[in-house]
PDB file of C-alpha atoms in Angstrom:
ATOM      1  CA  GLU A 149     -42.066  51.047 151.032  1.00 78.00           C
ATOM      2  CA  LEU A 150     -43.932  50.740 147.768  1.00 82.00           C
ATOM      3  CA  LYS A 151     -42.475  48.327 145.240  1.00 88.00           C
ATOM      4  CA  VAL A 152     -43.694  48.068 141.686  1.00 92.00           C
ATOM      5  CA  GLU A 153     -43.098  45.144 139.359  1.00 94.00           C
ATOM      6  CA  GLN A 154     -43.841  45.058 135.684  1.00 96.00           C
ATOM      7  CA  ASN A 155     -43.933  42.210 133.255  1.00 96.00           C
ATOM      8  CA  PRO A 156     -42.944  41.348 130.709  1.00 97.00           C
ATOM      9  CA  LEU A 157     -39.723  43.325 130.437  1.00 96.00           C
ATOM     10  CA  PHE A 158     -39.676  42.945 126.700  1.00 96.00           C
ATOM     11  CA  LEU A 159     -42.509  42.252 124.333  1.00 94.00           C
ATOM     12  CA  SER A 160     -42.275  41.658 120.638  1.00 95.00           C
ATOM     13  CA  MET A 161     -45.596  41.441 118.903  1.00 93.00           C
ATOM     14  CA  GLN A 162     -46.948  41.500 115.417  1.00 95.00           C
ATOM     15  CA  GLU A 163     -49.131  44.240 114.116  1.00 96.00           C
ATOM     16  CA  GLY A 164     -52.789  43.503 114.635  1.00 96.00           C
ATOM     17  CA  LYS A 165     -52.282  41.357 117.727  1.00 96.00           C
ATOM     18  CA  ASN A 166     -53.506  42.024 121.258  1.00 97.00           C
ATOM     19  CA  TYR A 167     -51.450  41.881 124.392  1.00 95.00           C
ATOM     20  CA  THR A 168     -51.416  42.965 128.041  1.00 97.00           C
ATOM     21  CA  ILE A 169     -48.705  44.462 130.218  1.00 98.00           C
ATOM     22  CA  TYR A 170     -49.016  43.796 133.936  1.00 98.00           C
ATOM     23  CA  CYS A 171     -48.079  46.025 136.831  1.00 96.00           C
ATOM     24  CA  ASN A 172     -48.114  44.638 140.377  1.00 95.00           C
ATOM     25  CA  TYR A 173     -47.444  46.768 143.420  1.00 90.00           C
ATOM     26  CA  SER A 174     -46.651  45.815 146.962  1.00 87.00           C
ATOM     27  CA  THR A 175     -48.652  48.122 149.222  1.00 80.00           C
ATOM     28  CA  THR A 176     -51.635  50.373 148.963  1.00 73.00           C
ATOM     29  CA  SER A 177     -51.209  52.701 146.037  1.00 68.00           C
ATOM     30  CA  ASP A 178     -53.957  55.220 145.646  1.00 71.00           C
ATOM     31  CA  ARG A 179     -52.861  56.378 142.256  1.00 86.00           C
ATOM     32  CA  LEU A 180     -51.387  54.426 139.400  1.00 92.00           C
ATOM     33  CA  TYR A 181     -49.852  56.052 136.353  1.00 95.00           C
ATOM     34  CA  TRP A 182     -48.903  54.752 132.947  1.00 97.00           C
ATOM     35  CA  TYR A 183     -46.262  56.477 130.845  1.00 97.00           C
ATOM     36  CA  ARG A 184     -44.791  56.016 127.434  1.00 98.00           C
ATOM     37  CA  GLN A 185     -41.158  56.718 126.624  1.00 97.00           C
ATOM     38  CA  ASP A 186     -39.728  56.851 123.115  1.00 96.00           C
ATOM     39  CA  PRO A 187     -35.977  56.329 122.625  1.00 93.00           C
ATOM     40  CA  GLY A 188     -34.022  59.394 123.698  1.00 92.00           C
ATOM     41  CA  LYS A 189     -37.136  61.141 124.958  1.00 95.00           C
ATOM     42  CA  SER A 190     -38.715  61.858 128.302  1.00 94.00           C
ATOM     43  CA  LEU A 191     -41.964  60.455 129.654  1.00 96.00           C
ATOM     44  CA  GLU A 192     -45.340  61.037 128.104  1.00 95.00           C
ATOM     45  CA  SER A 193     -48.283  60.621 130.442  1.00 94.00           C
ATOM     46  CA  LEU A 194     -50.847  58.113 129.198  1.00 97.00           C
ATOM     47  CA  PHE A 195     -53.236  57.388 132.047  1.00 95.00           C
ATOM     48  CA  VAL A 196     -53.889  58.287 135.671  1.00 93.00           C
ATOM     49  CA  LEU A 197     -55.959  55.699 137.525  1.00 93.00           C
ATOM     50  CA  LEU A 198     -57.452  56.931 140.755  1.00 85.00           C
ATOM     51  CA  SER A 199     -59.738  54.308 142.180  1.00 79.00           C
ATOM     52  CA  ASN A 200     -60.525  50.638 142.245  1.00 81.00           C
ATOM     53  CA  GLY A 201     -62.141  49.436 139.076  1.00 83.00           C
ATOM     54  CA  ALA A 202     -61.009  52.473 137.108  1.00 88.00           C
ATOM     55  CA  VAL A 203     -60.749  51.849 133.386  1.00 93.00           C
ATOM     56  CA  LYS A 204     -59.470  54.353 130.873  1.00 95.00           C
ATOM     57  CA  GLN A 205     -59.063  54.035 127.147  1.00 97.00           C
ATOM     58  CA  GLU A 206     -57.234  56.070 124.579  1.00 96.00           C
ATOM     59  CA  GLY A 207     -57.076  54.719 121.060  1.00 96.00           C
ATOM     60  CA  ARG A 208     -55.650  51.208 121.097  1.00 97.00           C
ATOM     61  CA  LEU A 209     -54.568  51.402 124.736  1.00 98.00           C
ATOM     62  CA  MET A 210     -56.744  50.607 127.709  1.00 98.00           C
ATOM     63  CA  ALA A 211     -55.626  50.751 131.340  1.00 98.00           C
ATOM     64  CA  SER A 212     -57.353  49.340 134.380  1.00 96.00           C
ATOM     65  CA  LEU A 213     -56.782  49.269 138.118  1.00 94.00           C
ATOM     66  CA  ASP A 214     -57.705  46.613 140.671  1.00 92.00           C
ATOM     67  CA  THR A 215     -56.645  47.902 144.080  1.00 88.00           C
ATOM     68  CA  LYS A 216     -57.677  44.720 145.869  1.00 89.00           C
ATOM     69  CA  ALA A 217     -55.390  42.621 143.715  1.00 91.00           C
ATOM     70  CA  ARG A 218     -52.805  45.452 143.652  1.00 91.00           C
ATOM     71  CA  LEU A 219     -52.706  45.078 139.906  1.00 94.00           C
ATOM     72  CA  SER A 220     -52.933  47.413 136.971  1.00 95.00           C
ATOM     73  CA  THR A 221     -52.966  46.335 133.354  1.00 97.00           C
ATOM     74  CA  LEU A 222     -52.263  48.091 130.086  1.00 98.00           C
ATOM     75  CA  HIS A 223     -54.023  46.324 127.253  1.00 98.00           C
ATOM     76  CA  ILE A 224     -52.989  46.861 123.662  1.00 97.00           C
ATOM     77  CA  THR A 225     -55.573  46.159 121.011  1.00 97.00           C
ATOM     78  CA  ALA A 226     -54.624  45.492 117.381  1.00 96.00           C
ATOM     79  CA  ALA A 227     -51.102  46.788 117.812  1.00 95.00           C
ATOM     80  CA  VAL A 228     -49.557  49.082 115.222  1.00 96.00           C
ATOM     81  CA  HIS A 229     -45.898  49.907 114.678  1.00 96.00           C
ATOM     82  CA  ASP A 230     -46.344  53.409 116.129  1.00 96.00           C
ATOM     83  CA  LEU A 231     -46.970  51.890 119.547  1.00 97.00           C
ATOM     84  CA  SER A 232     -43.376  50.653 119.727  1.00 97.00           C
ATOM     85  CA  ALA A 233     -41.912  52.305 122.837  1.00 97.00           C
ATOM     86  CA  THR A 234     -41.120  51.583 126.457  1.00 97.00           C
ATOM     87  CA  TYR A 235     -44.069  51.688 128.835  1.00 98.00           C
ATOM     88  CA  PHE A 236     -43.730  52.374 132.537  1.00 97.00           C
ATOM     89  CA  CYS A 237     -46.224  52.101 135.340  1.00 97.00           C
ATOM     90  CA  ALA A 238     -45.703  54.064 138.547  1.00 95.00           C
ATOM     91  CA  GLY A 239     -47.467  54.031 141.888  1.00 91.00           C
ATOM     92  CA  GLN A 240     -48.075  56.890 144.239  1.00 85.00           C
ATOM     93  CA  TYR A 241     -49.629  57.094 147.688  1.00 73.00           C
ATOM     94  CA  PRO A 242     -50.320  59.751 150.307  1.00 67.00           C
ATOM     95  CA  GLY A 243     -47.730  60.862 152.789  1.00 66.00           C
ATOM     96  CA  THR A 244     -44.861  60.594 150.359  1.00 65.00           C
ATOM     97  CA  ALA A 245     -44.939  64.149 149.052  1.00 67.00           C
ATOM     98  CA  SER A 246     -46.132  62.976 145.639  1.00 78.00           C
ATOM     99  CA  LYS A 247     -43.213  60.612 145.214  1.00 85.00           C
ATOM    100  CA  LEU A 248     -43.534  58.084 142.397  1.00 91.00           C
ATOM    101  CA  THR A 249     -42.238  54.542 142.421  1.00 91.00           C
ATOM    102  CA  PHE A 250     -41.605  53.265 138.923  1.00 95.00           C
ATOM    103  CA  GLY A 251     -41.811  49.775 137.532  1.00 95.00           C
ATOM    104  CA  THR A 252     -38.962  48.326 135.517  1.00 95.00           C
ATOM    105  CA  GLY A 253     -40.577  49.232 132.225  1.00 96.00           C
ATOM    106  CA  THR A 254     -41.765  47.088 129.311  1.00 97.00           C
ATOM    107  CA  ARG A 255     -40.066  47.558 125.992  1.00 97.00           C
ATOM    108  CA  LEU A 256     -42.661  46.961 123.307  1.00 97.00           C
ATOM    109  CA  GLN A 257     -41.630  46.229 119.771  1.00 97.00           C
ATOM    110  CA  VAL A 258     -44.374  45.933 117.190  1.00 96.00           C
ATOM    111  CA  THR A 259     -43.233  44.255 114.020  1.00 94.00           C
ATOM    112  CA  LEU A 260     -44.843  44.532 110.626  1.00 87.00           C
TER     113      LEU A 260
ATOM    114  CA  GLY B 114     -51.209  73.452 130.860  1.00 69.00           C
ATOM    115  CA  ALA B 115     -48.624  71.849 133.169  1.00 87.00           C
ATOM    116  CA  VAL B 116     -45.604  72.298 130.940  1.00 93.00           C
ATOM    117  CA  VAL B 117     -42.117  71.660 132.276  1.00 96.00           C
ATOM    118  CA  SER B 118     -38.974  72.660 130.409  1.00 97.00           C
ATOM    119  CA  GLN B 119     -35.360  71.664 130.893  1.00 98.00           C
ATOM    120  CA  HIS B 120     -32.216  73.342 129.724  1.00 97.00           C
ATOM    121  CA  PRO B 121     -29.975  72.334 128.156  1.00 97.00           C
ATOM    122  CA  SER B 122     -31.405  69.358 126.296  1.00 97.00           C
ATOM    123  CA  TRP B 123     -27.944  67.933 125.937  1.00 97.00           C
ATOM    124  CA  VAL B 124     -24.489  68.826 127.168  1.00 97.00           C
ATOM    125  CA  ILE B 125     -21.000  67.465 126.656  1.00 98.00           C
ATOM    126  CA  CYS B 126     -18.341  68.403 129.149  1.00 96.00           C
ATOM    127  CA  LYS B 127     -14.828  67.470 130.175  1.00 97.00           C
ATOM    128  CA  SER B 128     -14.117  65.396 133.216  1.00 97.00           C
ATOM    129  CA  GLY B 129     -13.685  67.544 136.325  1.00 97.00           C
ATOM    130  CA  THR B 130     -15.949  70.366 135.255  1.00 97.00           C
ATOM    131  CA  SER B 131     -19.346  71.230 136.726  1.00 97.00           C
ATOM    132  CA  VAL B 132     -22.586  71.266 134.800  1.00 98.00           C
ATOM    133  CA  LYS B 133     -25.824  72.997 135.722  1.00 98.00           C
ATOM    134  CA  ILE B 134     -29.210  71.797 134.489  1.00 98.00           C
ATOM    135  CA  GLU B 135     -32.313  73.963 134.843  1.00 97.00           C
ATOM    136  CA  CYS B 136     -35.870  72.777 135.285  1.00 97.00           C
ATOM    137  CA  ARG B 137     -38.736  75.229 134.921  1.00 96.00           C
ATOM    138  CA  SER B 138     -42.481  74.938 135.320  1.00 94.00           C
ATOM    139  CA  LEU B 139     -43.814  77.253 132.638  1.00 95.00           C
ATOM    140  CA  ASP B 140     -47.477  77.639 133.467  1.00 90.00           C
ATOM    141  CA  PHE B 141     -47.901  76.610 137.080  1.00 89.00           C
ATOM    142  CA  GLN B 142     -46.249  76.992 140.441  1.00 90.00           C
ATOM    143  CA  ALA B 143     -44.297  73.923 141.397  1.00 90.00           C
ATOM    144  CA  THR B 144     -44.138  73.470 145.126  1.00 87.00           C
ATOM    145  CA  THR B 145     -42.179  70.274 144.694  1.00 90.00           C
ATOM    146  CA  MET B 146     -39.706  69.260 142.030  1.00 93.00           C
ATOM    147  CA  PHE B 147     -38.049  65.900 141.511  1.00 95.00           C
ATOM    148  CA  TRP B 148     -34.820  64.902 139.826  1.00 97.00           C
ATOM    149  CA  TYR B 149     -34.410  61.521 138.192  1.00 97.00           C
ATOM    150  CA  ARG B 150     -31.561  59.765 136.517  1.00 97.00           C
ATOM    151  CA  GLN B 151     -31.982  57.143 133.841  1.00 96.00           C
ATOM    152  CA  PHE B 152     -29.369  54.783 132.436  1.00 93.00           C
ATOM    153  CA  PRO B 153     -29.874  53.177 129.032  1.00 91.00           C
ATOM    154  CA  LYS B 154     -32.613  50.560 128.977  1.00 90.00           C
ATOM    155  CA  GLN B 155     -33.356  51.077 132.665  1.00 94.00           C
ATOM    156  CA  SER B 156     -36.115  52.650 134.671  1.00 95.00           C
ATOM    157  CA  LEU B 157     -36.057  56.084 136.241  1.00 95.00           C
ATOM    158  CA  MET B 158     -34.181  56.379 139.497  1.00 94.00           C
ATOM    159  CA  LEU B 159     -35.267  59.162 141.842  1.00 94.00           C
ATOM    160  CA  MET B 160     -32.277  61.174 142.984  1.00 96.00           C
ATOM    161  CA  ALA B 161     -33.866  63.834 145.134  1.00 95.00           C
ATOM    162  CA  THR B 162     -36.997  65.739 146.000  1.00 92.00           C
ATOM    163  CA  SER B 163     -36.891  69.485 146.448  1.00 91.00           C
ATOM    164  CA  ASN B 164     -39.400  71.870 147.902  1.00 87.00           C
ATOM    165  CA  GLU B 165     -39.261  75.566 147.213  1.00 84.00           C
ATOM    166  CA  GLY B 166     -37.141  77.359 149.766  1.00 83.00           C
ATOM    167  CA  SER B 167     -36.010  74.163 151.505  1.00 85.00           C
ATOM    168  CA  LYS B 168     -33.058  71.856 151.297  1.00 88.00           C
ATOM    169  CA  ALA B 169     -33.482  68.933 148.949  1.00 92.00           C
ATOM    170  CA  THR B 170     -34.137  65.457 150.280  1.00 93.00           C
ATOM    171  CA  TYR B 171     -31.775  62.991 148.654  1.00 95.00           C
ATOM    172  CA  GLU B 172     -32.444  59.320 148.111  1.00 93.00           C
ATOM    173  CA  GLN B 173     -30.181  56.777 149.701  1.00 93.00           C
ATOM    174  CA  GLY B 174     -26.920  56.399 147.833  1.00 94.00           C
ATOM    175  CA  VAL B 175     -27.076  59.767 146.078  1.00 96.00           C
ATOM    176  CA  GLU B 176     -24.145  62.021 146.954  1.00 95.00           C
ATOM    177  CA  LYS B 177     -25.384  65.396 148.139  1.00 94.00           C
ATOM    178  CA  ASP B 178     -22.084  67.119 147.479  1.00 95.00           C
ATOM    179  CA  LYS B 179     -21.909  65.675 144.003  1.00 96.00           C
ATOM    180  CA  PHE B 180     -25.414  66.571 142.893  1.00 97.00           C
ATOM    181  CA  LEU B 181     -26.336  70.015 144.202  1.00 96.00           C
ATOM    182  CA  ILE B 182     -29.994  70.879 143.974  1.00 95.00           C
ATOM    183  CA  ASN B 183     -31.456  74.323 144.407  1.00 92.00           C
ATOM    184  CA  HIS B 184     -35.151  75.194 144.310  1.00 90.00           C
ATOM    185  CA  ALA B 185     -35.052  78.930 144.696  1.00 84.00           C
ATOM    186  CA  SER B 186     -38.461  79.773 143.311  1.00 91.00           C
ATOM    187  CA  LEU B 187     -41.797  78.143 142.599  1.00 91.00           C
ATOM    188  CA  THR B 188     -40.908  77.822 138.936  1.00 93.00           C
ATOM    189  CA  LEU B 189     -37.219  76.940 138.907  1.00 95.00           C
ATOM    190  CA  SER B 190     -35.039  74.163 140.230  1.00 95.00           C
ATOM    191  CA  THR B 191     -31.448  73.514 139.268  1.00 96.00           C
ATOM    192  CA  LEU B 192     -29.266  70.424 139.429  1.00 97.00           C
ATOM    193  CA  THR B 193     -25.515  70.980 139.396  1.00 97.00           C
ATOM    194  CA  VAL B 194     -23.292  67.993 138.765  1.00 98.00           C
ATOM    195  CA  THR B 195     -20.012  68.950 140.376  1.00 97.00           C
ATOM    196  CA  SER B 196     -16.646  67.647 139.236  1.00 97.00           C
ATOM    197  CA  ALA B 197     -18.325  65.471 136.650  1.00 97.00           C
ATOM    198  CA  HIS B 198     -16.799  62.151 135.640  1.00 97.00           C
ATOM    199  CA  PRO B 199     -17.653  59.752 132.821  1.00 97.00           C
ATOM    200  CA  GLU B 200     -19.757  57.608 135.162  1.00 96.00           C
ATOM    201  CA  ASP B 201     -22.048  60.633 135.668  1.00 97.00           C
ATOM    202  CA  SER B 202     -23.018  60.451 132.017  1.00 97.00           C
ATOM    203  CA  SER B 203     -26.720  59.765 131.954  1.00 97.00           C
ATOM    204  CA  PHE B 204     -30.149  61.082 131.036  1.00 97.00           C
ATOM    205  CA  TYR B 205     -31.414  63.447 133.728  1.00 98.00           C
ATOM    206  CA  ILE B 206     -35.138  64.131 133.928  1.00 97.00           C
ATOM    207  CA  CYS B 207     -36.895  66.566 136.202  1.00 97.00           C
ATOM    208  CA  SER B 208     -40.539  66.696 137.123  1.00 96.00           C
ATOM    209  CA  ALA B 209     -42.694  69.221 138.909  1.00 94.00           C
ATOM    210  CA  SER B 210     -45.737  68.911 141.096  1.00 89.00           C
ATOM    211  CA  ARG B 211     -48.161  71.429 142.446  1.00 84.00           C
ATOM    212  CA  GLY B 212     -47.551  69.983 145.857  1.00 66.00           C
ATOM    213  CA  ALA B 213     -49.244  67.479 148.097  1.00 62.00           C
ATOM    214  CA  GLY B 214     -52.758  68.633 147.352  1.00 62.00           C
ATOM    215  CA  PHE B 215     -55.720  67.994 149.594  1.00 60.00           C
ATOM    216  CA  LEU B 216     -55.413  64.245 149.042  1.00 60.00           C
ATOM    217  CA  GLY B 217     -51.812  64.272 150.192  1.00 58.00           C
ATOM    218  CA  PHE B 218     -50.185  63.819 146.808  1.00 64.00           C
ATOM    219  CA  ASN B 219     -50.348  65.228 143.319  1.00 82.00           C
ATOM    220  CA  GLU B 220     -49.467  64.410 139.753  1.00 86.00           C
ATOM    221  CA  GLN B 221     -45.942  65.001 138.493  1.00 91.00           C
ATOM    222  CA  PHE B 222     -45.307  66.629 135.144  1.00 93.00           C
ATOM    223  CA  PHE B 223     -42.101  65.670 133.421  1.00 96.00           C
ATOM    224  CA  GLY B 224     -39.527  67.744 131.616  1.00 97.00           C
ATOM    225  CA  PRO B 225     -38.021  66.643 128.280  1.00 97.00           C
ATOM    226  CA  GLY B 226     -34.763  65.503 129.885  1.00 97.00           C
ATOM    227  CA  THR B 227     -31.101  66.461 129.604  1.00 98.00           C
ATOM    228  CA  ARG B 228     -28.522  64.107 128.195  1.00 97.00           C
ATOM    229  CA  LEU B 229     -25.166  64.581 129.883  1.00 98.00           C
ATOM    230  CA  THR B 230     -22.011  63.154 128.369  1.00 97.00           C
ATOM    231  CA  VAL B 231     -18.790  63.515 130.322  1.00 97.00           C
ATOM    232  CA  LEU B 232     -15.614  62.922 128.346  1.00 97.00           C
TER     233      LEU B 232
END
């Protein structure tokens, strides 16, 4: 059974600072997703990482995947207040009918 | 593309009544749909997986008779919370997938969620 752990659970950071959210998973996960959730809203897809060494960037967010280390990271560069949200990673692997296993989530608060 | 809608977006009901939530894939055929439940400040918990025309597969600990799931067409799945009680109050999110795909799995696309409050 795939297990996904995220840390930190809560992150308070100042605008302009950099930080990384970590996502570890227990077994082979051929796809790794990152989502953003604003309060009271559903999930917004950020990144889909398909293979080892994959790196994707969108604005101030960059996600990477290391399948050998079973680790994905979401790096935030020069944070701005608009990035305040909860971020989830989720793993997926074949034979599970597209089932996703979610991490615990990281609540990011960017202060002015 | 890949838009999923949910209706209603929020609902308040009295204890003991049943509530139906609809999940629709608007621009693609969803072979598989998923229902999640989310409590405040927690992650998403998968309740069940449904394939069109088949019975839903429920996760361990989820009461089948309490949460009735129907996936009658490739674009519609419904979740009915029967005899709702205050502890059923939660945020319910559905997602839809085009199916397993040639790799054996496929991306899920999420609906906007339904907030259920049971008084």
